[in-house]
mmCIF file of C-alpha atoms in Angstrom:
data_model
loop_
_atom_site.group_PDB
_atom_site.id
_atom_site.type_symbol
_atom_site.label_atom_id
_atom_site.label_comp_id
_atom_site.label_asym_id
_atom_site.label_seq_id
_atom_site.Cartn_x
_atom_site.Cartn_y
_atom_site.Cartn_z
ATOM 1 C CA MET A 1 53.396 -83.343 1.060
ATOM 2 C CA SER A 2 57.063 -82.766 0.305
ATOM 3 C CA LYS A 3 59.545 -84.541 -1.910
ATOM 4 C CA SER A 4 63.281 -84.213 -2.380
ATOM 5 C CA ASP A 5 65.875 -85.075 -4.988
ATOM 6 C CA THR A 6 66.923 -88.130 -2.946
ATOM 7 C CA ALA A 7 63.710 -90.003 -3.670
ATOM 8 C CA GLU A 8 63.292 -88.737 -7.240
ATOM 9 C CA ASN A 9 66.809 -89.483 -8.470
ATOM 10 C CA GLU A 10 66.916 -93.148 -7.447
ATOM 11 C CA PRO A 11 66.024 -95.649 -10.192
ATOM 12 C CA ARG A 12 62.459 -96.906 -10.347
ATOM 13 C CA ILE A 13 61.748 -100.550 -9.666
ATOM 14 C CA PRO A 14 59.415 -102.819 -11.610
ATOM 15 C CA PHE A 15 56.415 -103.845 -9.544
ATOM 16 C CA LYS A 16 52.856 -105.090 -9.893
ATOM 17 C CA LYS A 17 50.077 -103.760 -7.714
ATOM 18 C CA VAL A 18 48.174 -106.604 -6.058
ATOM 19 C CA ASN A 19 45.166 -106.978 -3.788
ATOM 20 C CA GLY A 20 45.286 -108.154 -0.208
ATOM 21 C CA GLY A 21 46.896 -105.429 1.922
ATOM 22 C CA VAL A 22 48.718 -106.947 4.897
ATOM 23 C CA THR A 23 47.660 -110.463 3.909
ATOM 24 C CA ALA A 24 49.004 -110.196 0.349
ATOM 25 C CA PRO A 25 52.453 -111.521 1.443
ATOM 26 C CA LYS A 26 52.689 -115.253 2.210
ATOM 27 C CA GLY A 27 52.234 -116.446 5.777
ATOM 28 C CA PHE A 28 50.162 -113.593 7.223
ATOM 29 C CA ARG A 29 46.591 -113.678 8.507
ATOM 30 C CA ALA A 30 44.364 -110.906 9.849
ATOM 31 C CA GLY A 31 40.852 -110.163 11.008
ATOM 32 C CA ALA A 32 38.687 -107.840 13.077
ATOM 33 C CA ILE A 33 35.746 -107.807 15.436
ATOM 34 C CA GLY A 34 33.370 -105.214 16.879
ATOM 35 C CA CYS A 35 33.654 -104.579 20.632
ATOM 36 C CA GLY A 36 31.810 -101.284 21.048
ATOM 37 C CA ILE A 37 34.983 -99.650 22.378
ATOM 38 C CA LYS A 38 33.832 -96.073 21.805
ATOM 39 C CA ASN A 39 30.109 -96.747 21.983
ATOM 40 C CA PRO A 40 28.774 -100.043 23.375
ATOM 41 C CA ASP A 41 25.684 -99.664 21.205
ATOM 42 C CA ASN A 42 27.750 -99.470 18.000
ATOM 43 C CA LYS A 43 29.460 -102.742 17.125
ATOM 44 C CA ARG A 44 31.406 -101.490 14.102
ATOM 45 C CA LEU A 45 34.744 -103.246 13.634
ATOM 46 C CA ASP A 46 37.152 -101.696 16.147
ATOM 47 C CA LEU A 47 39.614 -104.425 17.185
ATOM 48 C CA ALA A 48 42.062 -106.062 14.770
ATOM 49 C CA ILE A 49 44.831 -108.652 14.904
ATOM 50 C CA ILE A 50 47.551 -109.266 12.322
ATOM 51 C CA VAL A 51 49.664 -112.390 12.796
ATOM 52 C CA SER A 52 52.592 -114.058 11.054
ATOM 53 C CA ASP A 53 52.522 -117.845 11.062
ATOM 54 C CA HIS A 54 56.322 -117.816 10.902
ATOM 55 C CA PRO A 55 59.113 -116.042 12.841
ATOM 56 C CA THR A 56 59.756 -112.459 11.746
ATOM 57 C CA HIS A 57 62.278 -109.687 11.708
ATOM 58 C CA THR A 58 60.289 -106.640 12.791
ATOM 59 C CA GLU A 59 61.098 -102.944 12.985
ATOM 60 C CA ALA A 60 58.948 -100.098 14.319
ATOM 61 C CA VAL A 61 59.018 -96.311 14.438
ATOM 62 C CA PHE A 62 57.048 -94.487 17.120
ATOM 63 C CA THR A 63 55.879 -90.937 17.777
ATOM 64 C CA THR A 64 58.424 -88.287 18.721
ATOM 65 C CA ASN A 65 55.889 -86.610 21.003
ATOM 66 C CA GLN A 66 57.139 -86.640 24.615
ATOM 67 C CA VAL A 67 53.603 -87.569 25.707
ATOM 68 C CA LYS A 68 53.367 -91.183 24.584
ATOM 69 C CA ALA A 69 50.328 -93.447 24.825
ATOM 70 C CA ALA A 70 50.491 -96.568 26.976
ATOM 71 C CA CYS A 71 50.418 -98.772 23.864
ATOM 72 C CA VAL A 72 53.480 -96.993 22.452
ATOM 73 C CA ARG A 73 55.422 -97.511 25.678
ATOM 74 C CA VAL A 74 54.478 -101.195 25.882
ATOM 75 C CA SER A 75 55.209 -101.868 22.215
ATOM 76 C CA ALA A 76 58.603 -100.143 22.467
ATOM 77 C CA GLN A 77 59.479 -102.533 25.297
ATOM 78 C CA HIS A 78 58.189 -105.553 23.384
ATOM 79 C CA MET A 79 60.265 -104.571 20.347
ATOM 80 C CA LYS A 80 63.276 -105.821 22.311
ATOM 81 C CA GLU A 81 61.927 -109.328 21.673
ATOM 82 C CA THR A 82 63.776 -110.932 18.759
ATOM 83 C CA ASP A 83 60.691 -112.480 17.150
ATOM 84 C CA THR A 84 57.534 -110.372 16.944
ATOM 85 C CA ARG A 85 54.620 -112.489 15.781
ATOM 86 C CA ALA A 86 51.478 -110.361 16.046
ATOM 87 C CA ILE A 87 49.927 -106.903 16.301
ATOM 88 C CA ILE A 88 46.695 -106.196 18.154
ATOM 89 C CA ALA A 89 45.176 -102.787 17.438
ATOM 90 C CA ASN A 90 41.999 -100.945 18.306
ATOM 91 C CA SER A 91 40.192 -97.763 17.358
ATOM 92 C CA GLY A 92 37.797 -95.686 19.454
ATOM 93 C CA ASN A 93 40.176 -95.185 22.379
ATOM 94 C CA ALA A 94 43.808 -94.042 22.284
ATOM 95 C CA ASN A 95 44.719 -95.373 25.749
ATOM 96 C CA ALA A 96 46.797 -92.196 26.123
ATOM 97 C CA CYS A 97 47.223 -90.135 29.301
ATOM 98 C CA THR A 98 45.618 -92.975 31.254
ATOM 99 C CA GLY A 99 48.361 -93.508 33.862
ATOM 100 C CA PRO A 100 49.422 -96.883 35.304
ATOM 101 C CA GLN A 101 46.018 -98.384 34.475
ATOM 102 C CA GLY A 102 46.645 -97.655 30.811
ATOM 103 C CA ILE A 103 49.939 -99.557 30.904
ATOM 104 C CA HIS A 104 48.206 -102.458 32.642
ATOM 105 C CA ASP A 105 45.455 -102.492 30.010
ATOM 106 C CA ALA A 106 47.910 -102.403 27.094
ATOM 107 C CA LYS A 107 49.847 -105.302 28.612
ATOM 108 C CA LEU A 108 46.623 -107.207 29.209
ATOM 109 C CA MET A 109 45.718 -106.843 25.536
ATOM 110 C CA THR A 110 49.062 -108.339 24.495
ATOM 111 C CA LYS A 111 48.846 -111.094 27.130
ATOM 112 C CA THR A 112 45.328 -112.128 26.140
ATOM 113 C CA ALA A 113 46.203 -112.076 22.432
ATOM 114 C CA ALA A 114 49.381 -114.082 23.054
ATOM 115 C CA GLU A 115 47.491 -116.772 24.946
ATOM 116 C CA ALA A 116 44.909 -117.023 22.175
ATOM 117 C CA LEU A 117 47.582 -117.214 19.456
ATOM 118 C CA GLY A 118 49.919 -119.564 21.302
ATOM 119 C CA VAL A 119 52.865 -117.156 21.417
ATOM 120 C CA ARG A 120 54.672 -115.234 24.148
ATOM 121 C CA MET A 121 53.276 -111.980 25.487
ATOM 122 C CA ARG A 122 56.345 -109.986 24.394
ATOM 123 C CA GLN A 123 55.911 -111.293 20.837
ATOM 124 C CA VAL A 124 52.750 -109.185 20.513
ATOM 125 C CA LEU A 125 52.738 -105.440 19.820
ATOM 126 C CA VAL A 126 49.754 -103.278 20.727
ATOM 127 C CA CYS A 127 48.443 -100.089 19.083
ATOM 128 C CA SER A 128 45.466 -97.884 19.889
ATOM 129 C CA THR A 129 43.869 -94.837 18.301
ATOM 130 C CA GLY A 130 40.909 -92.678 19.246
ATOM 131 C CA ILE A 131 39.939 -90.466 22.169
ATOM 132 C CA ILE A 132 42.757 -89.365 24.508
ATOM 133 C CA GLY A 133 42.318 -89.476 28.277
ATOM 134 C CA MET A 134 39.599 -92.109 28.571
ATOM 135 C CA PRO A 135 40.260 -95.491 30.226
ATOM 136 C CA MET A 136 40.072 -98.499 27.930
ATOM 137 C CA PRO A 137 36.757 -100.377 28.357
ATOM 138 C CA MET A 138 38.565 -103.668 28.944
ATOM 139 C CA GLU A 139 35.344 -105.386 29.992
ATOM 140 C CA ARG A 140 34.301 -105.105 26.321
ATOM 141 C CA VAL A 141 37.741 -105.670 24.781
ATOM 142 C CA THR A 142 39.198 -108.689 26.612
ATOM 143 C CA PRO A 143 36.313 -111.158 25.990
ATOM 144 C CA ASN A 144 36.504 -110.506 22.242
ATOM 145 C CA ILE A 145 40.216 -111.181 21.743
ATOM 146 C CA ALA A 146 40.092 -114.993 21.777
ATOM 147 C CA PRO A 147 37.119 -115.231 19.349
ATOM 148 C CA LEU A 148 38.930 -112.813 17.037
ATOM 149 C CA ALA A 149 42.158 -114.833 17.206
ATOM 150 C CA ARG A 150 40.281 -118.002 16.217
ATOM 151 C CA ASN A 151 38.887 -116.378 13.085
ATOM 152 C CA LEU A 152 41.961 -114.789 11.504
ATOM 153 C CA HIS A 153 42.297 -115.632 7.820
ATOM 154 C CA ALA A 154 44.382 -114.982 4.715
ATOM 155 C CA LYS A 155 41.877 -112.465 3.329
ATOM 156 C CA GLY A 156 41.340 -110.522 6.543
ATOM 157 C CA SER A 157 43.233 -107.372 5.636
ATOM 158 C CA ASP A 158 40.131 -105.389 4.640
ATOM 159 C CA GLU A 159 38.522 -106.130 8.001
ATOM 160 C CA ALA A 160 41.657 -105.051 9.852
ATOM 161 C CA SER A 161 41.937 -101.822 7.843
ATOM 162 C CA GLN A 162 38.317 -100.953 8.679
ATOM 163 C CA ALA A 163 38.868 -101.635 12.377
ATOM 164 C CA ILE A 164 41.689 -99.110 12.837
ATOM 165 C CA ILE A 165 40.101 -96.010 11.282
ATOM 166 C CA THR A 166 38.698 -93.134 13.355
ATOM 167 C CA SER A 167 37.880 -89.859 11.603
ATOM 168 C CA ASP A 168 39.027 -91.308 8.262
ATOM 169 C CA THR A 169 36.363 -91.394 5.580
ATOM 170 C CA HIS A 170 37.633 -94.717 4.225
ATOM 171 C CA ALA A 171 40.149 -97.488 4.901
ATOM 172 C CA LYS A 172 43.625 -97.303 3.378
ATOM 173 C CA SER A 173 45.383 -100.301 1.879
ATOM 174 C CA TYR A 174 48.125 -100.943 -0.693
ATOM 175 C CA ALA A 175 50.208 -103.943 -1.780
ATOM 176 C CA ILE A 176 52.744 -104.741 -4.494
ATOM 177 C CA GLU A 177 54.693 -107.701 -5.857
ATOM 178 C CA VAL A 178 58.304 -107.067 -6.840
ATOM 179 C CA PRO A 179 60.619 -109.267 -8.948
ATOM 180 C CA CYS A 180 63.924 -109.837 -7.182
ATOM 181 C CA GLY A 181 66.714 -112.177 -8.291
ATOM 182 C CA THR A 182 65.216 -115.459 -9.484
ATOM 183 C CA GLY A 183 62.001 -114.914 -7.507
ATOM 184 C CA SER A 184 59.778 -112.178 -6.160
ATOM 185 C CA PHE A 185 58.463 -110.821 -2.882
ATOM 186 C CA ARG A 186 55.371 -108.962 -1.770
ATOM 187 C CA ILE A 187 54.879 -105.970 0.509
ATOM 188 C CA GLY A 188 51.434 -104.982 1.765
ATOM 189 C CA GLY A 189 50.202 -102.367 4.185
ATOM 190 C CA ILE A 190 47.204 -100.746 5.832
ATOM 191 C CA ALA A 191 47.097 -97.345 7.494
ATOM 192 C CA LYS A 192 44.843 -94.868 9.237
ATOM 193 C CA GLY A 193 45.154 -91.135 9.615
ATOM 194 C CA ALA A 194 43.185 -87.993 8.858
ATOM 195 C CA GLY A 195 43.722 -85.441 11.640
ATOM 196 C CA MET A 196 46.781 -84.342 13.638
ATOM 197 C CA ILE A 197 49.113 -85.012 10.715
ATOM 198 C CA CYS A 198 52.606 -83.553 10.750
ATOM 199 C CA PRO A 199 56.180 -84.702 10.017
ATOM 200 C CA ASN A 200 58.211 -86.599 12.636
ATOM 201 C CA MET A 201 55.470 -89.199 12.623
ATOM 202 C CA ALA A 202 51.955 -87.990 12.257
ATOM 203 C CA THR A 203 48.755 -89.117 14.007
ATOM 204 C CA MET A 204 48.617 -92.322 12.178
ATOM 205 C CA LEU A 205 48.997 -96.044 12.420
ATOM 206 C CA CYS A 206 50.595 -98.089 9.669
ATOM 207 C CA PHE A 207 51.121 -101.833 9.619
ATOM 208 C CA ILE A 208 53.218 -103.329 6.828
ATOM 209 C CA THR A 209 53.991 -106.971 6.145
ATOM 210 C CA THR A 210 56.394 -108.565 3.697
ATOM 211 C CA ASP A 211 57.423 -112.101 2.817
ATOM 212 C CA ALA A 212 60.861 -110.879 1.704
ATOM 213 C CA ARG A 213 63.831 -112.518 3.415
ATOM 214 C CA VAL A 214 65.450 -109.442 4.941
ATOM 215 C CA ALA A 215 68.469 -109.451 7.247
ATOM 216 C CA LYS A 216 67.667 -107.844 10.607
ATOM 217 C CA ASP A 217 70.119 -104.962 10.197
ATOM 218 C CA GLU A 218 68.828 -104.231 6.708
ATOM 219 C CA ILE A 219 65.145 -104.074 7.650
ATOM 220 C CA LYS A 220 65.993 -101.471 10.285
ATOM 221 C CA ARG A 221 67.817 -99.318 7.732
ATOM 222 C CA ALA A 222 65.119 -99.813 5.108
ATOM 223 C CA VAL A 223 62.298 -98.833 7.465
ATOM 224 C CA ARG A 224 64.062 -95.642 8.596
ATOM 225 C CA TYR A 225 64.792 -94.742 4.978
ATOM 226 C CA ALA A 226 61.227 -95.328 3.806
ATOM 227 C CA VAL A 227 59.557 -93.594 6.770
ATOM 228 C CA ASP A 228 61.745 -90.520 6.364
ATOM 229 C CA LEU A 229 60.781 -90.180 2.701
ATOM 230 C CA SER A 230 57.070 -90.796 3.204
ATOM 231 C CA PHE A 231 55.284 -90.431 6.545
ATOM 232 C CA ASN A 232 57.827 -87.893 7.776
ATOM 233 C CA ARG A 233 57.172 -85.737 4.705
ATOM 234 C CA ILE A 234 53.453 -85.100 5.123
ATOM 235 C CA THR A 235 51.463 -82.461 6.952
ATOM 236 C CA VAL A 236 47.777 -81.604 7.199
ATOM 237 C CA ASP A 237 47.281 -79.549 10.342
ATOM 238 C CA GLY A 238 50.784 -79.343 11.858
ATOM 239 C CA ASP A 239 50.104 -81.497 14.939
ATOM 240 C CA THR A 240 52.037 -84.563 16.117
ATOM 241 C CA SER A 241 50.118 -87.009 18.295
ATOM 242 C CA THR A 242 50.727 -89.441 21.128
ATOM 243 C CA ASN A 243 50.091 -92.765 19.379
ATOM 244 C CA ASP A 244 51.845 -92.620 16.018
ATOM 245 C CA THR A 245 53.316 -95.975 15.015
ATOM 246 C CA VAL A 246 54.692 -97.690 11.922
ATOM 247 C CA ILE A 247 55.407 -101.424 12.193
ATOM 248 C CA VAL A 248 57.028 -103.546 9.480
ATOM 249 C CA MET A 249 57.065 -107.356 9.816
ATOM 250 C CA SER A 250 59.151 -109.591 7.523
ATOM 251 C CA ASN A 251 58.697 -113.377 7.676
ATOM 252 C CA GLY A 252 60.987 -114.515 4.836
ATOM 253 C CA GLN A 253 58.490 -116.828 3.122
ATOM 254 C CA SER A 254 59.082 -115.618 -0.449
ATOM 255 C CA ASP A 255 61.313 -117.320 -3.020
ATOM 256 C CA ALA A 256 63.436 -114.190 -3.460
ATOM 257 C CA PRO A 257 67.097 -114.260 -2.324
ATOM 258 C CA LEU A 258 68.185 -113.073 1.103
ATOM 259 C CA ILE A 259 68.342 -109.274 1.222
ATOM 260 C CA ARG A 260 71.581 -108.071 2.804
ATOM 261 C CA SER A 261 72.768 -104.513 3.384
ATOM 262 C CA GLY A 262 74.674 -103.013 0.465
ATOM 263 C CA SER A 263 73.393 -105.511 -2.105
ATOM 264 C CA GLU A 264 71.373 -104.779 -5.238
ATOM 265 C CA GLU A 265 68.491 -106.660 -3.596
ATOM 266 C CA SER A 266 68.605 -104.263 -0.645
ATOM 267 C CA ARG A 267 68.200 -101.277 -2.970
ATOM 268 C CA ILE A 268 65.216 -102.964 -4.618
ATOM 269 C CA PHE A 269 63.652 -103.703 -1.239
ATOM 270 C CA ARG A 270 64.137 -100.155 0.069
ATOM 271 C CA ARG A 271 62.540 -98.652 -3.022
ATOM 272 C CA ALA A 272 59.649 -101.127 -2.810
ATOM 273 C CA LEU A 273 59.064 -100.412 0.876
ATOM 274 C CA HIS A 274 59.228 -96.685 0.154
ATOM 275 C CA LYS A 275 56.673 -97.123 -2.640
ATOM 276 C CA VAL A 276 54.145 -98.772 -0.313
ATOM 277 C CA MET A 277 54.664 -96.205 2.455
ATOM 278 C CA LEU A 278 54.487 -93.298 0.014
ATOM 279 C CA GLU A 279 51.178 -94.464 -1.457
ATOM 280 C CA LEU A 280 49.703 -94.897 2.028
ATOM 281 C CA ALA A 281 51.053 -91.466 3.060
ATOM 282 C CA LYS A 282 49.374 -89.882 0.040
ATOM 283 C CA MET A 283 46.087 -91.538 0.994
ATOM 284 C CA ILE A 284 46.366 -90.066 4.499
ATOM 285 C CA VAL A 285 46.901 -86.537 3.165
ATOM 286 C CA ALA A 286 44.109 -86.816 0.605
ATOM 287 C CA ASP A 287 41.737 -88.001 3.356
ATOM 288 C CA GLY A 288 42.787 -85.313 5.857
ATOM 289 C CA GLU A 289 40.096 -83.677 7.951
ATOM 290 C CA ARG A 290 38.534 -80.768 5.996
ATOM 291 C CA VAL A 291 41.062 -81.264 3.178
ATOM 292 C CA THR A 292 40.012 -79.737 -0.167
ATOM 293 C CA LYS A 293 43.321 -79.952 -2.057
ATOM 294 C CA PHE A 294 46.195 -82.412 -2.319
ATOM 295 C CA VAL A 295 49.435 -80.490 -2.876
ATOM 296 C CA GLU A 296 52.886 -81.948 -3.460
ATOM 297 C CA ILE A 297 55.809 -79.634 -2.709
ATOM 298 C CA ARG A 298 59.038 -80.366 -4.577
ATOM 299 C CA VAL A 299 62.270 -78.588 -3.692
ATOM 300 C CA ARG A 300 65.142 -78.875 -6.173
ATOM 301 C CA ASN A 301 68.783 -77.726 -6.177
ATOM 302 C CA ALA A 302 68.932 -76.890 -2.487
ATOM 303 C CA ARG A 303 72.418 -76.674 -0.973
ATOM 304 C CA THR A 304 71.718 -79.639 1.299
ATOM 305 C CA GLN A 305 68.956 -82.165 1.971
ATOM 306 C CA ALA A 306 68.370 -80.441 5.301
ATOM 307 C CA ASP A 307 67.777 -77.106 3.562
ATOM 308 C CA ALA A 308 65.391 -78.739 1.087
ATOM 309 C CA ARG A 309 63.392 -80.173 3.944
ATOM 310 C CA ARG A 310 63.345 -76.866 5.857
ATOM 311 C CA VAL A 311 61.898 -75.103 2.823
ATOM 312 C CA ALA A 312 59.304 -77.797 2.094
ATOM 313 C CA GLU A 313 58.111 -77.940 5.705
ATOM 314 C CA ALA A 314 57.921 -74.141 6.043
ATOM 315 C CA VAL A 315 55.796 -73.878 2.914
ATOM 316 C CA GLY A 316 53.684 -76.907 3.800
ATOM 317 C CA LYS A 317 52.919 -75.731 7.327
ATOM 318 C CA SER A 318 52.201 -72.079 6.503
ATOM 319 C CA LEU A 319 48.562 -71.225 7.217
ATOM 320 C CA LEU A 320 48.691 -68.399 4.686
ATOM 321 C CA VAL A 321 49.953 -70.757 1.993
ATOM 322 C CA LYS A 322 47.253 -73.292 2.898
ATOM 323 C CA CYS A 323 44.613 -70.568 2.630
ATOM 324 C CA SER A 324 45.817 -69.657 -0.863
ATOM 325 C CA PHE A 325 45.760 -73.330 -1.907
ATOM 326 C CA ASN A 326 42.253 -73.722 -0.507
ATOM 327 C CA GLY A 327 41.097 -70.667 -2.448
ATOM 328 C CA SER A 328 42.827 -71.803 -5.661
ATOM 329 C CA ASP A 329 44.863 -68.581 -5.542
ATOM 330 C CA PRO A 330 48.439 -69.021 -6.889
ATOM 331 C CA ASN A 331 49.804 -66.410 -4.509
ATOM 332 C CA TRP A 332 53.544 -67.022 -4.873
ATOM 333 C CA GLY A 333 54.321 -64.190 -2.481
ATOM 334 C CA ARG A 334 53.077 -66.314 0.383
ATOM 335 C CA ILE A 335 55.356 -69.137 -0.722
ATOM 336 C CA ILE A 336 58.514 -67.055 -0.992
ATOM 337 C CA HIS A 337 57.930 -65.498 2.414
ATOM 338 C CA ALA A 338 57.802 -69.001 3.900
ATOM 339 C CA VAL A 339 60.992 -69.930 2.074
ATOM 340 C CA GLY A 340 62.610 -66.843 3.557
ATOM 341 C CA TYR A 341 61.892 -67.772 7.172
ATOM 342 C CA SER A 342 62.521 -71.488 6.725
ATOM 343 C CA GLY A 343 66.088 -71.263 8.010
ATOM 344 C CA ALA A 344 67.588 -72.524 4.757
ATOM 345 C CA ARG A 345 70.388 -70.616 3.068
ATOM 346 C CA ILE A 346 68.882 -68.951 0.004
ATOM 347 C CA ARG A 347 69.617 -66.384 -2.713
ATOM 348 C CA GLU A 348 66.351 -64.606 -3.331
ATOM 349 C CA GLU A 349 67.174 -63.611 -6.917
ATOM 350 C CA LEU A 350 67.773 -67.258 -7.923
ATOM 351 C CA ILE A 351 64.509 -68.705 -6.632
ATOM 352 C CA ASP A 352 61.970 -69.993 -9.162
ATOM 353 C CA ILE A 353 58.457 -70.944 -8.078
ATOM 354 C CA TYR A 354 56.232 -73.180 -10.183
ATOM 355 C CA PHE A 355 52.558 -74.069 -9.847
ATOM 356 C CA ASP A 356 51.970 -77.297 -11.792
ATOM 357 C CA GLY A 357 54.737 -76.346 -14.233
ATOM 358 C CA LEU A 358 53.626 -72.742 -14.702
#
C-alpha cells in the first residue's frame, strides 16, 4: 500500500467512528438474502440491496480493464440517471464474459429490484462478483429479489457486507461521524476484496453512503480524489479485474450545511470520504489471499507526485521485494533496484531507505 505527501500533508479532521456501515447515515436501508448463486445447496447470504429513501447525488468509479463485466456496463449506463436510489449486488458469480445474455440478466436484476422498490429501472445500479464466464442462475436470483426488497432495514449493513464477499475471510465495514458547520454528517461503507488487487481499481466492490448534503459537482471531485488516494494505491497480486466498482451515494439528510466546491466544508468532506475509503482499502490488503504481511510504502521528496507514485508502485509490485517482506528480510537492495527501474527521475546517492524508521 502506498502513500504520498499529498494525503499526509493535509490537515486531519475530527471524527468519531460509529457502527452501522452503509446504514449509519440517515435515510439508508439494506439487507441480504441467500439464493444459492454459486451452489444451490448452500444458502449463505449472496444477494444484497442498499437503498436510499430519498433522492441522491451518486458518483461511481469502475474498472479500467478493457474486459468489463455486464454489470459494469449496465451500471455505467444507469449512472446517466440523475437520481440513483438503489444498488443490487451479488457474490458467487461475476456475470463477466457472458455475452448478450449477461447484459440481459444484469438489466433484469435492476428491473426486478426497481419494481419491488417502487423506483425506475435506471435508478438501480447492479454489481456482481465471483466466478468469471458462468451464466447467472437467474432462476434462483429473480424470485428472491422482491422478498429481499420487502425486508430491508436500518441495521442491514452487516447482512449486505456478508453477502458481497467471495474469497475474503471476513466482511469489511467502516463508518464515521464528522462535525461540519453547525451540524454533522455521517459516511459509512462496506467493501469486498482479497484477490486480484492492483491499482487503477482492484478486484473489489465498495459501496459508500453519506447523509451529507453535497453538490453534484463536488461529490464527483471528492470521489475521484478519495479513490486515487486509497483504492488506487493498493496492490496484492498485481492483477486488475473485470468487475471493480466504487459507488458513493449522498442523500443530503444530515443537518450539516450544503457542501460546495472550494468551501471549507468541501475540504472536510473530501478528507472524511478519503478516511473511510482508506480504512476499507487497508482491510482489503490485510485480508489479501495468502497475505502474511501488511506493508505501507511511503515516498517522500519526489520531484513530482507522478514520480512518487511510480516509485511506490514499482516497489509494491516487485515479486522480489514481496519475497523479502514475506521472509522478514530487510533486503534494501531489492527495493533500490525497483526504484531504479520505476521510470522516476532519481539521484542514486541521495536515496534513503527506511524499514519502520530504521
